[in-house]
Short mmCIF file of C-alpha atoms and ligand atoms in Angstrom, two decimals:
data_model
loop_
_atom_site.label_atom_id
_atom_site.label_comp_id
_atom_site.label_asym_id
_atom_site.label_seq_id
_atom_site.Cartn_x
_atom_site.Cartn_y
_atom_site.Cartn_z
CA UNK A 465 111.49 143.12 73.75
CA UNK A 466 112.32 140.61 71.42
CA UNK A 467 116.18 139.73 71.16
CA UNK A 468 117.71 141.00 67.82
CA UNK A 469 119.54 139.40 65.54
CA UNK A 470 123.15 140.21 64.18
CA UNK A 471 124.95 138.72 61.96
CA UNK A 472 128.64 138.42 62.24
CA UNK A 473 130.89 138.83 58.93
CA UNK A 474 133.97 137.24 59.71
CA UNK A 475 134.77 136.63 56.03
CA UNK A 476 138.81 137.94 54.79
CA UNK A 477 137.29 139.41 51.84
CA UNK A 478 134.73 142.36 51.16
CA UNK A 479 133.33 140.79 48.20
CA UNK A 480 132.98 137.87 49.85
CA UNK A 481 130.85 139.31 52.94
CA UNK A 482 128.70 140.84 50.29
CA UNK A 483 128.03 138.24 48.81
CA UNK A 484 127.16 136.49 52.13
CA UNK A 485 125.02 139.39 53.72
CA UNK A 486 122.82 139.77 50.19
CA UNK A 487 121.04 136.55 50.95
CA UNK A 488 119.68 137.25 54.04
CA UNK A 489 119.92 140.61 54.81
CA UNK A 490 116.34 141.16 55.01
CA UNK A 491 116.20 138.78 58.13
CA UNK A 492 118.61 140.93 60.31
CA UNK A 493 118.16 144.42 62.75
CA UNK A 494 122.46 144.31 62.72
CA UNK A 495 124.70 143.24 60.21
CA UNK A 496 128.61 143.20 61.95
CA UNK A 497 131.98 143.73 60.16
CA UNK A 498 133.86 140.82 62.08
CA UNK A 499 137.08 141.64 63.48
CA UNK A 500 138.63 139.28 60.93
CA UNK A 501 136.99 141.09 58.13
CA UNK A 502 138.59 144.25 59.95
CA UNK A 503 142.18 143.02 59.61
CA UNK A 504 142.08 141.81 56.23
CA UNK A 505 139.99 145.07 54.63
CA UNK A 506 140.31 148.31 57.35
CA UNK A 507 137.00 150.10 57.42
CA UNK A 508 136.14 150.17 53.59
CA UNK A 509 133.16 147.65 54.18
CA UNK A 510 131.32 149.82 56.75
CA UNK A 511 131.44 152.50 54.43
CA UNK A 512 130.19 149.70 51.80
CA UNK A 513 127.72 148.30 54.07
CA UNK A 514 126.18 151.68 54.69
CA UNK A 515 125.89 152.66 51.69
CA UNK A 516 124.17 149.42 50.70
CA UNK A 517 121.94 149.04 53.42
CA UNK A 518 121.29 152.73 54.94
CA UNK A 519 118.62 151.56 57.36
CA UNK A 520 120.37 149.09 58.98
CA UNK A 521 122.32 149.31 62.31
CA UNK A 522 126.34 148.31 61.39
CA UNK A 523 128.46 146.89 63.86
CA UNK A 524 132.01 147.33 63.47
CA UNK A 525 133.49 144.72 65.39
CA UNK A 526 137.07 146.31 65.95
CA UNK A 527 137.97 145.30 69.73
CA UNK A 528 139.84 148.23 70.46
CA UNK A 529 142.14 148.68 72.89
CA UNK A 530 143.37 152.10 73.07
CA UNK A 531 143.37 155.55 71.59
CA UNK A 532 139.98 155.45 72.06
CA UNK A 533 138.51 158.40 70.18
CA UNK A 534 140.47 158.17 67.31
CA UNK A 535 139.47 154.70 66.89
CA UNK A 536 135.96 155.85 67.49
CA UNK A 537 135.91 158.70 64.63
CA UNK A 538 136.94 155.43 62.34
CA UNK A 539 134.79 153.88 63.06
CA UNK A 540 131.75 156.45 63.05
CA UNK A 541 132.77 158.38 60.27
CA UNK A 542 132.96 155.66 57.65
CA UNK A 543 129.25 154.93 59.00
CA UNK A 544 129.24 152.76 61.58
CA UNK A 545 126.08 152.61 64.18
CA UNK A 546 128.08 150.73 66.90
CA UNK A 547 131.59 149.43 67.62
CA UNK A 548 133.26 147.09 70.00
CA UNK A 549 135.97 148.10 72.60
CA UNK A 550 138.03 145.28 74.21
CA UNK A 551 136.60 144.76 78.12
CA UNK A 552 140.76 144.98 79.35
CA UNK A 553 140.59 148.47 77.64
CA UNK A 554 141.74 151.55 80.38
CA UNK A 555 138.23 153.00 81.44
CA UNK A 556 139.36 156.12 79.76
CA UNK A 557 139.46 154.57 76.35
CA UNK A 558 135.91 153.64 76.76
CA UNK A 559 135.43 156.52 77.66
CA UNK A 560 136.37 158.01 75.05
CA UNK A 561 134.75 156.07 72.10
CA UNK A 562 131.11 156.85 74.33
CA UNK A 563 131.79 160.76 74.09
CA UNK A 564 133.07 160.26 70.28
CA UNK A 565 129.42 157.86 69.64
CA UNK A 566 127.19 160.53 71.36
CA UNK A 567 129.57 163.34 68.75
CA UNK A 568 127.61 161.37 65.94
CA UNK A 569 124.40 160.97 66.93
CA UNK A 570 122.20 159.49 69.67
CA UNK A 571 121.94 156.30 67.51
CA UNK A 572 125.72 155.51 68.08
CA UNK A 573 126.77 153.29 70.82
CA UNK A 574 129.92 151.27 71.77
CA UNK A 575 129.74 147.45 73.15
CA UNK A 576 132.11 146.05 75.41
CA UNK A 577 133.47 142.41 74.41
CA UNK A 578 133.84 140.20 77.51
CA UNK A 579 136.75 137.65 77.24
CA UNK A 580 139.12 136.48 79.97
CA UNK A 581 139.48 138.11 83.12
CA UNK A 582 136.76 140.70 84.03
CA UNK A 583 135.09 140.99 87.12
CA UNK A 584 132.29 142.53 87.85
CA UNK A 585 133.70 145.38 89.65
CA UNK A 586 134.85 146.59 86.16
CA UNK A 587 130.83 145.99 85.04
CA UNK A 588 130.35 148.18 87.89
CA UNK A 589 132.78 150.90 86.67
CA UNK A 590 131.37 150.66 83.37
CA UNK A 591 127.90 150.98 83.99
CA UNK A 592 128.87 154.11 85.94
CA UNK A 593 130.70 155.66 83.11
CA UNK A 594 127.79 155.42 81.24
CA UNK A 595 128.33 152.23 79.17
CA UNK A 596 125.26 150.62 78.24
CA UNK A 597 126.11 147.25 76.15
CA UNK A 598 128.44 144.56 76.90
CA UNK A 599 128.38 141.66 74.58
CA UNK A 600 129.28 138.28 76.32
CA UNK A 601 131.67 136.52 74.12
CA UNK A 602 132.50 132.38 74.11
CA UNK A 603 135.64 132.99 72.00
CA UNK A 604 136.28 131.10 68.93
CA UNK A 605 139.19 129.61 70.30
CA UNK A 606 137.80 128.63 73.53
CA UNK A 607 134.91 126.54 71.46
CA UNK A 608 137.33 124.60 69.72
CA UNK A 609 139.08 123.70 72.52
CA UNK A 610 135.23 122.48 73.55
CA UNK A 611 133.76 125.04 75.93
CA UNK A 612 130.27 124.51 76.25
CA UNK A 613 127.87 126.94 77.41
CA UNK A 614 127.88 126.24 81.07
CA UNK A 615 125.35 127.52 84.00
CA UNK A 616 128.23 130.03 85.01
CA UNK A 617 127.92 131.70 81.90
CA UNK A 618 123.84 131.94 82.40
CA UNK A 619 124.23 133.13 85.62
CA UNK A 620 126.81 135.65 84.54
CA UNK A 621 124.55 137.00 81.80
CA UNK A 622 121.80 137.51 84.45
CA UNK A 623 123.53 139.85 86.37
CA UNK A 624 124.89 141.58 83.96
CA UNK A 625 120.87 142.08 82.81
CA UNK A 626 120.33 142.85 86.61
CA UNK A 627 122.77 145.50 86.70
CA UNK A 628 121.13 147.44 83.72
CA UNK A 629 123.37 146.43 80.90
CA UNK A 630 121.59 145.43 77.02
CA UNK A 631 123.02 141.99 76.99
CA UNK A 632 124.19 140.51 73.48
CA UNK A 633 125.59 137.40 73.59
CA UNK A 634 127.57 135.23 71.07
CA UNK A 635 130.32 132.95 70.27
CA UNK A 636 129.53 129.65 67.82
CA UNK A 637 125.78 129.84 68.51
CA UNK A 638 123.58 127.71 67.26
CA UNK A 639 119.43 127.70 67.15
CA UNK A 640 119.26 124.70 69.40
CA UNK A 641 121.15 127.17 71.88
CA UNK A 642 118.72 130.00 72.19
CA UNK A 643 116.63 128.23 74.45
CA UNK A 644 119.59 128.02 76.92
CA UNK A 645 119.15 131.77 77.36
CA UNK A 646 115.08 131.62 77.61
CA UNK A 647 113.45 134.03 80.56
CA UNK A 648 116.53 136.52 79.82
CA UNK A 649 116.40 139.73 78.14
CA UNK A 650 118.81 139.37 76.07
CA UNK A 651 119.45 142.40 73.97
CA UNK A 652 120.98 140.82 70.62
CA UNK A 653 121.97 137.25 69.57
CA UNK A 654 124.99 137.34 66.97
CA UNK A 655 125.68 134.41 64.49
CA UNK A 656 128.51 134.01 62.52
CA UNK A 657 129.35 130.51 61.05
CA UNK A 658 126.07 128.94 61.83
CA UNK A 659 124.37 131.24 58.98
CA UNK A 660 127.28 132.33 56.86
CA UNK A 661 127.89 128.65 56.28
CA UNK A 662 124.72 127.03 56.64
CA UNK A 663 124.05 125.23 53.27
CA UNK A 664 121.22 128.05 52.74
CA UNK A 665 122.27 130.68 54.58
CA UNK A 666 118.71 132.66 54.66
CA UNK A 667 116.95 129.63 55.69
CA UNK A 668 119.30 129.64 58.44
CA UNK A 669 118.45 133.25 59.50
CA UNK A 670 115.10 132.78 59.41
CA UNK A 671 115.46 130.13 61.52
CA UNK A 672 117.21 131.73 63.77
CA UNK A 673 114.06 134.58 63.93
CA UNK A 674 111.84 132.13 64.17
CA UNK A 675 112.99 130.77 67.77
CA UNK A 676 113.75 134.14 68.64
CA UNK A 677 110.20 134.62 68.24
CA UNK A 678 108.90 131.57 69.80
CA UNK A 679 111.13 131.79 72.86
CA UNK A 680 110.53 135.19 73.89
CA UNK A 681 107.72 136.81 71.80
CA UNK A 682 105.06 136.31 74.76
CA UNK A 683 107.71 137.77 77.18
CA UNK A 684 105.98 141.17 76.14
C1 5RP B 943 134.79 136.27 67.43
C2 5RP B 943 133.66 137.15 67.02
C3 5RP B 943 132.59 136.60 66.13
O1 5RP B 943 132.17 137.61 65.26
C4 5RP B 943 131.41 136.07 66.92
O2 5RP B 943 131.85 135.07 67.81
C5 5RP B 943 130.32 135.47 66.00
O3 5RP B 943 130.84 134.51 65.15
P1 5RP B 943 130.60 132.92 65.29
O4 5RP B 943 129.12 132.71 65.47
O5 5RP B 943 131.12 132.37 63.99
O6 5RP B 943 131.37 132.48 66.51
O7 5RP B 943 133.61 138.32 67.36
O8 5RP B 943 135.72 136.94 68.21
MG1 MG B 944 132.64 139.55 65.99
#
């Protein structure tokens, strides 16, 4: 399988993830409602995003934490294909959110962020619980205090793969990155900045598709 690609709309205005997302929509499988676009506007561009672009698969990058089928039916009901649950969440709240996706349809799914302290006894809980997605997650913060991608973090990702888990990965990526993660199956790669930004931001998604496809299109 050949990774997909998300991209991540951190803006702090609808209008102006709109306006981003229009110019290169056509290059993505998932667009993403970034958390920060969460806080500033609630769940009224999920409901816009659907309604713009029904075939696409909409990630609504909450990070919940608790209260985990409420958050869920949010999320779901305003038309949301996946969501994101925090990894220091209870179990239970996962929980939760999985038997509020599989309510909605077989389509709907929820991702578990990885930041700080999880081990992989929790992946091991997880995966038993039914949990399918984990989405590992250099934070923003972490980059500008100058984390690199470091072998850890491949090594991490690889048994994560290992253990059954679709694999996304993210945080700050850049093209000349993806062929750190070459001879992995990784399930997704999200960009944020990197095309949002980029001078022409659907030159940079197709760039980004096209070494997706040239690192891992023979991988069959
Ligand atoms: C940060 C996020 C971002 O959406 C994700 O990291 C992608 O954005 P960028 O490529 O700009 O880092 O969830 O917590
Ligand atoms: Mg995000």
């Amino acid at each position: 399988m050949i990774p997909k690609l998300q991209v991540a709309l951190d803006n702090t205005s609808t209008a102006d993830a709109l306006a981003s997302v229009r110019q290169y929509a056509d290059e993505l499988d998932v667009i993403e409602v970034g958390t920060i676009l969460h806080v500033a506007e609630g769940m009224e561009p999920v409901r816009l995003l659907r309604a713009l672009y029904p075939e696409k698969t909409i990630l609504a990058d909450i990070k919940g934490a608790d209260a985990g089928s409420m958050l869920a039916k949010q999320c779901f009901n305003a038309g949301a294909t996946w969501m994101t649950v925090i990894c220091s969440a209870d179990i239970e709240t996962m929980k939760g959110m999985l038997q509020m996706a599989n309510v909605y349809g077989s389509d709907r799914d929820v991702q578990i962020e990885l930041y700080g302290d999880w081990t992989f006894d929790h992946a091991k809980k997880w995966i038993d619980a039914g949990l399918s997605q984990v989405v590992y997650h250099r934070s923003r913060d972490a980059q500008a205090a100058g984390k690199s991608w470091s072998d850890e973090d491949i090594e991490k990702i690889k048994k994560l793969s290992d253990m059954g888990f679709k694999v996304t990965v993210t945080g700050g990526l850049s093209v000349e990155d993806l062929k750190l993660f070459k001879g992995i199956p990784i399930y997704c790669f999200i960009a944020g900045r990197s095309i949002r930004n980029a001078q022409n931001p659907s030159e940079a998604a197709k760039a980004f598709k096209a070494e997706i496809k040239r690192l891992w299109d023979h991988a069959g």
